[in-house]
Structures are given as structure tokens and as C-alpha cells.
């Protein structure tokens, strides 16, 4: 009988600790990091305009995510459809739950992208989008050019910070998913 009581208290303690961990994780700060300052282009730089489809952009994005994590499992996979969809996984109490986040893309004045969250699914749980983004930010190692901003319910894609050879930079000009038209500019610095 004593053995049973000890096992019960140990199990109860583990459940309480796991519950407390989830509360701390969910209750942690949702404050977002400030966005990087807008980079000013040199008017003497050369600009190459590239037209891409949703499929092209999806492939490019997933390739750069794969390169950024250097052989580790992919933290997120991007799918570009009528909106931008990020797929990930979250482990809660040793259960792995699929996380599907839908975003509407917005091109900023500086050519970077803001993915504004429109909806989200995490298993059968009903969790506010800002909480899911906070958990994503705190538990998934994303490339440094993907900045999660839970309070704003958005993901900032700093295209200018994606490492490209030859000091090249990328800017988004148009991101029209309805017409399957994505226009990117490749900035080639003038020497």
C-alpha cells in the first residue's frame, strides 16, 4: 500500500510540474522584438526584376529555411496557396500536435514581407493566435531573418537579411497570390 501511495504522489507531482511548465510557457511575455530599421537602397545599384509563381516562391523559401537550419529537422515548412501557410509541430505532454498557421502577405515599403496571421489550427485545441506565435517563437529555432511577433499576430520576413552570395539583396515588389504573381527585385551593388 505504501508503494502505491508513493507512486501516486510522484505521478501527481509530475502532472503538476508539467501543468506549471505549460502555464509558464503560455504566460511568458508576448512582447515582440522591434523590426529592423529600413535599409535605404543606393540609387546607383543595379536591379534585376524577377517574376515568380507561388510554387517558385514556396520552393525558394523552403530552400533558404533548409539552408539556415544546417541539416537539422525543418522547424517549419512553407506552402504558398491562396495565402501563405506554415506547417510545424508542437509537443505537449509527450503528444506531438500538428500546427498549421495561415497568413496574408503584405509587402512593406522597404521590400520586406509581413505575414499577418489570418487563422491557425493546433490539433483540436482552441488557442489564441498570439499564444501559438509566442510558443512558436519560444520553442522553434527559426532562421534569424524570420521574426515572430506574437503581440502583432504576424511573422516578419526580413528579405534583406537572407544571406546571398556577392552581397546581393532581395526585395519584394508585388505579392499578389490571387493572380499568382510575385515580383522580386535582386539588388546588385555597384562597385
Coordinates of C-alpha atoms in Angstrom, one line a residue:
X1 CA 0.0 0.0 0.0
X2 CA 2.9 2.4 0.8
X3 CA 4.4 1.8 -2.6
X4 CA 1.1 2.7 -4.3
X5 CA 0.8 6.0 -2.3
X6 CA 4.4 7.0 -3.2
X7 CA 3.8 6.2 -6.9
X8 CA 0.6 8.2 -6.8
X9 CA 2.3 11.2 -5.3
X10 CA 5.2 11.0 -7.7
X11 CA 2.7 10.9 -10.7
X12 CA 0.7 13.8 -9.2
X13 CA 3.9 15.8 -8.8
X14 CA 4.9 15.1 -12.4
X15 CA 1.5 16.2 -13.7
X16 CA 1.6 19.3 -11.6
X17 CA 5.1 20.2 -12.8
X18 CA 4.1 19.7 -16.5
X19 CA 1.0 21.8 -16.0
X20 CA 3.0 24.5 -14.3
X21 CA 5.5 24.4 -17.2
X22 CA 2.7 24.9 -19.8
X23 CA 1.3 27.8 -17.7
X24 CA 4.7 29.5 -17.5
X25 CA 5.3 29.0 -21.3
X26 CA 1.8 30.3 -22.2
X27 CA 2.0 33.1 -19.7
X28 CA 5.5 34.3 -20.7
X29 CA 6.0 37.7 -22.3
X30 CA 4.3 38.2 -25.7
X31 CA 6.3 41.3 -26.3
X32 CA 7.7 41.5 -29.8
X33 CA 11.2 42.5 -30.8
X34 CA 11.3 45.7 -32.8
X35 CA 11.6 45.4 -36.5
X36 CA 15.0 46.1 -38.1
X37 CA 15.5 49.6 -39.4
X38 CA 14.6 50.1 -43.0
X39 CA 17.6 49.8 -45.3
X40 CA 18.0 52.5 -47.9
X41 CA 19.0 51.4 -51.3
X42 CA 21.7 53.1 -53.2
X43 CA 20.2 54.5 -56.4
X44 CA 23.4 53.5 -58.3
X45 CA 22.8 49.8 -57.5
X46 CA 21.7 47.6 -60.3
X47 CA 18.2 46.0 -60.0
X48 CA 17.2 42.7 -61.6
X49 CA 13.4 42.2 -61.6
X50 CA 12.3 38.5 -61.3
X51 CA 8.8 37.3 -61.7
X52 CA 7.9 34.2 -59.7
X53 CA 4.9 32.0 -59.2
X54 CA 3.5 30.8 -55.8
X55 CA 5.3 27.4 -56.5
X56 CA 8.6 29.2 -57.3
X57 CA 8.4 31.3 -54.1
X58 CA 7.5 28.3 -52.0
X59 CA 10.5 26.3 -53.3
X60 CA 12.9 29.3 -52.7
X61 CA 11.6 29.9 -49.2
X62 CA 11.8 26.3 -48.1
X63 CA 15.3 26.0 -49.6
X64 CA 16.5 29.0 -47.6
X65 CA 14.9 27.7 -44.4
X66 CA 16.6 24.4 -45.0
X67 CA 20.0 26.1 -45.5
X68 CA 19.5 28.2 -42.4
X69 CA 18.9 25.2 -40.1
X70 CA 22.0 23.4 -41.5
X71 CA 20.9 19.8 -41.6
X72 CA 18.6 19.9 -38.5
X73 CA 15.0 18.9 -38.9
X74 CA 13.0 21.7 -40.6
X75 CA 11.2 23.8 -37.9
X76 CA 8.6 25.0 -40.4
X77 CA 7.6 24.3 -43.9
X78 CA 6.0 26.9 -46.1
X79 CA 3.2 26.3 -48.6
X80 CA 2.0 29.2 -50.8
X81 CA -1.6 28.8 -51.9
X82 CA -4.4 31.4 -51.7
X83 CA -2.4 32.5 -48.6
X84 CA 0.9 31.6 -47.0
X85 CA 0.7 28.5 -44.8
X86 CA 3.3 27.5 -42.3
X87 CA 3.3 23.9 -41.0
X88 CA 5.1 22.9 -37.8
X89 CA 4.7 20.6 -34.8
X90 CA 4.4 21.2 -31.1
X91 CA 4.9 18.6 -28.4
X92 CA 2.7 18.9 -25.3
X93 CA 2.7 16.3 -22.6
X94 CA 4.6 13.9 -25.0
X95 CA 1.9 14.3 -27.7
X96 CA 3.0 15.8 -31.0
X97 CA 0.4 18.1 -32.4
X98 CA 0.4 19.5 -35.9
X99 CA 0.4 23.3 -36.1
X100 CA -1.0 24.9 -39.3
X101 CA -0.8 28.7 -39.5
X102 CA -2.4 30.8 -42.3
X103 CA -1.0 34.2 -43.1
X104 CA -1.9 37.0 -45.5
X105 CA 1.3 38.5 -47.1
X106 CA 1.9 42.3 -47.0
X107 CA 4.8 43.9 -48.8
X108 CA 6.4 46.7 -46.7
X109 CA 7.7 49.9 -48.2
X110 CA 11.3 48.6 -47.8
X111 CA 10.6 45.4 -49.8
X112 CA 10.4 43.1 -46.8
X113 CA 7.3 40.9 -46.1
X114 CA 4.9 40.9 -43.2
X115 CA 2.9 37.7 -42.9
X116 CA -0.3 38.7 -41.0
X117 CA -1.9 35.7 -39.3
X118 CA -5.4 35.1 -40.5
X119 CA -6.1 31.7 -38.9
X120 CA -4.4 28.8 -37.1
X121 CA -5.0 25.2 -36.2
X122 CA -3.2 23.3 -33.5
X123 CA -4.7 19.8 -33.2
X124 CA -8.1 20.1 -31.7
X125 CA -7.1 22.9 -29.3
X126 CA -8.6 26.3 -29.3
X127 CA -5.7 28.6 -28.5
X128 CA -5.4 32.3 -29.4
X129 CA -3.2 33.0 -32.4
X130 CA -0.9 35.3 -30.3
X131 CA -0.3 32.4 -27.9
X132 CA 0.6 30.0 -30.7
X133 CA 3.0 32.5 -32.2
X134 CA 4.5 33.1 -28.7
X135 CA 5.0 29.3 -28.3
X136 CA 6.4 29.1 -31.9
X137 CA 8.9 31.9 -31.1
X138 CA 10.0 30.3 -27.8
X139 CA 10.2 26.7 -28.9
X140 CA 11.1 26.5 -32.6
X141 CA 14.5 27.6 -33.8
X142 CA 13.7 29.7 -36.9
X143 CA 16.2 31.4 -39.2
X144 CA 17.3 34.8 -37.9
X145 CA 15.5 36.5 -40.9
X146 CA 12.1 35.1 -39.7
X147 CA 11.0 37.3 -36.8
X148 CA 7.9 36.1 -34.9
X149 CA 5.8 39.0 -33.5
X150 CA 3.1 37.4 -31.3
X151 CA 1.5 40.6 -30.0
X152 CA 1.0 41.8 -33.6
X153 CA 0.0 38.3 -34.7
X154 CA 2.5 38.4 -37.5
X155 CA 5.7 37.0 -38.9
X156 CA 8.2 39.4 -40.3
X157 CA 10.4 38.1 -43.2
X158 CA 13.5 40.2 -43.4
X159 CA 14.3 39.5 -47.1
X160 CA 17.2 41.9 -46.9
X161 CA 18.9 39.7 -44.2
X162 CA 18.7 36.5 -46.2
X163 CA 22.4 35.5 -46.8
X164 CA 23.1 35.7 -50.5
X165 CA 26.5 35.5 -52.2
X166 CA 28.1 38.5 -53.7
X167 CA 26.3 41.0 -51.3
X168 CA 23.1 40.6 -53.3
X169 CA 19.8 41.6 -51.6
X170 CA 16.2 40.6 -52.3
X171 CA 13.2 42.9 -52.0
X172 CA 9.6 42.1 -52.7
X173 CA 7.8 44.4 -55.1
X174 CA 4.5 42.6 -55.6
X175 CA 3.0 39.7 -53.8
X176 CA -0.4 39.0 -55.5
X177 CA -1.4 35.4 -54.7
X178 CA -4.8 35.8 -56.3
X179 CA -3.2 36.3 -59.7
X180 CA -0.2 34.1 -58.9
X181 CA 2.2 37.0 -59.5
X182 CA 5.1 37.6 -57.2
X183 CA 7.7 40.2 -58.3
X184 CA 11.0 40.2 -56.5
X185 CA 13.9 42.6 -57.1
X186 CA 17.5 41.4 -56.8
X187 CA 19.7 44.3 -55.8
X188 CA 23.3 44.1 -57.2
X189 CA 25.6 46.6 -55.5
X190 CA 27.5 48.8 -57.9
X191 CA 31.3 48.6 -57.2

